[in-house]
Amino acid sequence: QVHLVESGGGLVQAGGSLTLSCTAPGNRLTTNTMGWHRQVPGKQRDLVATISSSTRITKYGDSVKGRFTVSRVKANNTVFLQMNSLRPDDTAVYYCYAEIWNMGAWVDTWGKGTLVTVSS
């Protein structure tokens, strides 16, 4: 089973910036869409941003448009999330996501999550 490896979470003041990164290790992997979701305890997991394998198509949650930017390096199956103008309501556990080709099908794969805390 493939495990996504996330890094970059932490504590930041409102208005600050953070960059998250996530890698699907393994040079034989084929990934499709990659991206990020986030979850606050007691609430559903929400879309933050996704990016297609061609990098031409990106999708953002309404609350992060204009502040967050998703990008990827296809060669090493790494996806980034640049977060600017952070607000306290961005506080959540951020989960990396990837569609990985495995045994004839695309399999939804998640990381363990990295905590982002934005102080006011």
PDB file of C-alpha atoms in Angstrom:
ATOM      1  CA  GLN A   1       0.000   0.000   0.000  1.00  0.00           C
ATOM      2  CA  VAL A   2       1.283   3.434  -0.936  1.00  0.00           C
ATOM      3  CA  HIS A   3       1.652   6.006   1.816  1.00  0.00           C
ATOM      4  CA  LEU A   4       1.686   9.704   1.052  1.00  0.00           C
ATOM      5  CA  VAL A   5       4.245  11.693   3.028  1.00  0.00           C
ATOM      6  CA  GLU A   6       3.248  15.227   4.045  1.00  0.00           C
ATOM      7  CA  SER A   7       5.286  18.027   5.577  1.00  0.00           C
ATOM      8  CA  GLY A   8       5.138  21.752   6.250  1.00  0.00           C
ATOM      9  CA  GLY A   9       2.351  22.196   8.782  1.00  0.00           C
ATOM     10  CA  GLY A  10       2.760  24.312  11.891  1.00  0.00           C
ATOM     11  CA  LEU A  11       1.753  27.448  13.741  1.00  0.00           C
ATOM     12  CA  VAL A  12       1.541  30.792  11.971  1.00  0.00           C
ATOM     13  CA  GLN A  13       0.036  34.181  12.726  1.00  0.00           C
ATOM     14  CA  ALA A  14      -2.931  35.500  10.798  1.00  0.00           C
ATOM     15  CA  GLY A  15      -1.775  37.094   7.564  1.00  0.00           C
ATOM     16  CA  GLY A  16       1.245  34.832   7.333  1.00  0.00           C
ATOM     17  CA  SER A  17       2.186  32.109   4.876  1.00  0.00           C
ATOM     18  CA  LEU A  18       2.970  28.407   4.912  1.00  0.00           C
ATOM     19  CA  THR A  19       3.841  25.870   2.257  1.00  0.00           C
ATOM     20  CA  LEU A  20       2.774  22.249   2.498  1.00  0.00           C
ATOM     21  CA  SER A  21       4.345  19.486   0.471  1.00  0.00           C
ATOM     22  CA  CYS A  22       3.392  15.888  -0.164  1.00  0.00           C
ATOM     23  CA  THR A  23       5.165  13.081  -1.961  1.00  0.00           C
ATOM     24  CA  ALA A  24       4.009   9.693  -3.155  1.00  0.00           C
ATOM     25  CA  PRO A  25       7.309   7.826  -2.829  1.00  0.00           C
ATOM     26  CA  GLY A  26       8.244   5.205  -5.379  1.00  0.00           C
ATOM     27  CA  ASN A  27       9.637   5.707  -8.882  1.00  0.00           C
ATOM     28  CA  ARG A  28       7.206   3.262 -10.452  1.00  0.00           C
ATOM     29  CA  LEU A  29       4.066   5.065  -9.357  1.00  0.00           C
ATOM     30  CA  THR A  30       1.625   6.650 -11.778  1.00  0.00           C
ATOM     31  CA  THR A  31      -0.471   9.425 -10.303  1.00  0.00           C
ATOM     32  CA  ASN A  32      -3.450  11.261 -11.712  1.00  0.00           C
ATOM     33  CA  THR A  33      -5.094  14.084  -9.793  1.00  0.00           C
ATOM     34  CA  MET A  34      -3.313  15.203  -6.616  1.00  0.00           C
ATOM     35  CA  GLY A  35      -4.265  17.793  -4.068  1.00  0.00           C
ATOM     36  CA  TRP A  36      -5.336  18.764  -0.596  1.00  0.00           C
ATOM     37  CA  HIS A  37      -8.389  18.590   1.599  1.00  0.00           C
ATOM     38  CA  ARG A  38      -8.792  19.819   5.158  1.00  0.00           C
ATOM     39  CA  GLN A  39     -10.844  18.898   8.175  1.00  0.00           C
ATOM     40  CA  VAL A  40     -11.784  20.562  11.437  1.00  0.00           C
ATOM     41  CA  PRO A  41     -12.751  18.194  14.290  1.00  0.00           C
ATOM     42  CA  GLY A  42     -16.448  17.449  14.174  1.00  0.00           C
ATOM     43  CA  LYS A  43     -16.870  18.637  10.596  1.00  0.00           C
ATOM     44  CA  GLN A  44     -16.632  17.018   7.180  1.00  0.00           C
ATOM     45  CA  ARG A  45     -13.464  16.948   5.132  1.00  0.00           C
ATOM     46  CA  ASP A  46     -13.547  19.779   2.590  1.00  0.00           C
ATOM     47  CA  LEU A  47     -11.781  20.381  -0.693  1.00  0.00           C
ATOM     48  CA  VAL A  48      -8.898  22.844  -0.582  1.00  0.00           C
ATOM     49  CA  ALA A  49      -7.277  22.400  -3.986  1.00  0.00           C
ATOM     50  CA  THR A  50      -6.543  19.780  -6.615  1.00  0.00           C
ATOM     51  CA  ILE A  51      -4.356  19.706  -9.702  1.00  0.00           C
ATOM     52  CA  SER A  52      -4.476  17.404 -12.708  1.00  0.00           C
ATOM     53  CA  SER A  53      -1.584  15.238 -13.873  1.00  0.00           C
ATOM     54  CA  SER A  54      -0.989  17.627 -16.786  1.00  0.00           C
ATOM     55  CA  THR A  55      -0.981  20.541 -14.282  1.00  0.00           C
ATOM     56  CA  ARG A  56      -3.354  22.371 -16.636  1.00  0.00           C
ATOM     57  CA  ILE A  57      -6.462  21.944 -14.528  1.00  0.00           C
ATOM     58  CA  THR A  58      -6.704  23.239 -10.962  1.00  0.00           C
ATOM     59  CA  LYS A  59      -9.697  23.432  -8.681  1.00  0.00           C
ATOM     60  CA  TYR A  60     -10.031  25.396  -5.454  1.00  0.00           C
ATOM     61  CA  GLY A  61     -12.467  25.566  -2.587  1.00  0.00           C
ATOM     62  CA  ASP A  62     -14.325  28.874  -2.500  1.00  0.00           C
ATOM     63  CA  SER A  63     -12.818  29.977   0.800  1.00  0.00           C
ATOM     64  CA  VAL A  64      -9.211  29.713  -0.426  1.00  0.00           C
ATOM     65  CA  LYS A  65      -9.470  31.121  -3.944  1.00  0.00           C
ATOM     66  CA  GLY A  66      -6.995  33.919  -4.506  1.00  0.00           C
ATOM     67  CA  ARG A  67      -4.994  33.027  -1.381  1.00  0.00           C
ATOM     68  CA  PHE A  68      -3.797  29.442  -1.925  1.00  0.00           C
ATOM     69  CA  THR A  69      -1.936  28.012  -4.901  1.00  0.00           C
ATOM     70  CA  VAL A  70      -1.536  24.321  -5.710  1.00  0.00           C
ATOM     71  CA  SER A  71       1.335  23.066  -7.852  1.00  0.00           C
ATOM     72  CA  ARG A  72       3.112  19.807  -8.552  1.00  0.00           C
ATOM     73  CA  VAL A  73       6.275  18.222  -9.848  1.00  0.00           C
ATOM     74  CA  LYS A  74       5.049  15.304 -11.879  1.00  0.00           C
ATOM     75  CA  ALA A  75       8.450  13.635 -12.202  1.00  0.00           C
ATOM     76  CA  ASN A  76       8.598  12.791  -8.504  1.00  0.00           C
ATOM     77  CA  ASN A  77       4.883  12.729  -7.683  1.00  0.00           C
ATOM     78  CA  THR A  78       5.073  15.740  -5.387  1.00  0.00           C
ATOM     79  CA  VAL A  79       2.331  18.268  -4.790  1.00  0.00           C
ATOM     80  CA  PHE A  80       2.630  21.613  -3.010  1.00  0.00           C
ATOM     81  CA  LEU A  81       0.167  24.003  -1.412  1.00  0.00           C
ATOM     82  CA  GLN A  82       1.316  27.592  -1.019  1.00  0.00           C
ATOM     83  CA  MET A  83      -0.932  29.283   1.531  1.00  0.00           C
ATOM     84  CA  ASN A  84      -0.885  33.070   1.808  1.00  0.00           C
ATOM     85  CA  SER A  85      -2.949  35.558   3.805  1.00  0.00           C
ATOM     86  CA  LEU A  86      -3.796  32.842   6.291  1.00  0.00           C
ATOM     87  CA  ARG A  87      -6.808  33.347   8.550  1.00  0.00           C
ATOM     88  CA  PRO A  88      -7.772  31.705  11.844  1.00  0.00           C
ATOM     89  CA  ASP A  89     -10.560  29.821  10.053  1.00  0.00           C
ATOM     90  CA  ASP A  90      -7.898  28.101   7.929  1.00  0.00           C
ATOM     91  CA  THR A  91      -6.921  26.176  11.052  1.00  0.00           C
ATOM     92  CA  ALA A  92      -7.411  22.483  10.313  1.00  0.00           C
ATOM     93  CA  VAL A  93      -5.696  19.193   9.610  1.00  0.00           C
ATOM     94  CA  TYR A  94      -4.649  19.222   5.971  1.00  0.00           C
ATOM     95  CA  TYR A  95      -4.692  15.906   4.121  1.00  0.00           C
ATOM     96  CA  CYS A  96      -2.791  15.179   0.952  1.00  0.00           C
ATOM     97  CA  TYR A  97      -4.690  13.265  -1.724  1.00  0.00           C
ATOM     98  CA  ALA A  98      -3.633  11.377  -4.829  1.00  0.00           C
ATOM     99  CA  GLU A  99      -5.193   9.084  -7.381  1.00  0.00           C
ATOM    100  CA  ILE A 100      -2.647   6.300  -7.819  1.00  0.00           C
ATOM    101  CA  TRP A 101      -2.743   3.625 -10.499  1.00  0.00           C
ATOM    102  CA  ASN A 102      -2.765   0.210  -8.870  1.00  0.00           C
ATOM    103  CA  MET A 103      -3.755  -3.163 -10.287  1.00  0.00           C
ATOM    104  CA  GLY A 104      -5.758  -1.761 -13.174  1.00  0.00           C
ATOM    105  CA  ALA A 105      -7.613   1.055 -11.431  1.00  0.00           C
ATOM    106  CA  TRP A 106      -7.162   4.503  -9.967  1.00  0.00           C
ATOM    107  CA  VAL A 107      -7.105   4.247  -6.184  1.00  0.00           C
ATOM    108  CA  ASP A 108      -7.876   7.204  -3.912  1.00  0.00           C
ATOM    109  CA  THR A 109      -4.974   7.519  -1.489  1.00  0.00           C
ATOM    110  CA  TRP A 110      -4.659   9.823   1.522  1.00  0.00           C
ATOM    111  CA  GLY A 111      -1.857  11.022   3.755  1.00  0.00           C
ATOM    112  CA  LYS A 112      -2.048  10.982   7.545  1.00  0.00           C
ATOM    113  CA  GLY A 113      -2.568  14.731   7.717  1.00  0.00           C
ATOM    114  CA  THR A 114      -0.561  17.714   8.897  1.00  0.00           C
ATOM    115  CA  LEU A 115      -1.902  20.285  11.345  1.00  0.00           C
ATOM    116  CA  VAL A 116      -2.012  23.950  10.392  1.00  0.00           C
ATOM    117  CA  THR A 117      -2.842  26.390  13.192  1.00  0.00           C
ATOM    118  CA  VAL A 118      -3.409  30.073  12.458  1.00  0.00           C
ATOM    119  CA  SER A 119      -3.427  32.354  15.484  1.00  0.00           C
ATOM    120  CA  SER A 120      -5.282  35.654  15.569  1.00  0.00           C
TER     121      SER A 120
END
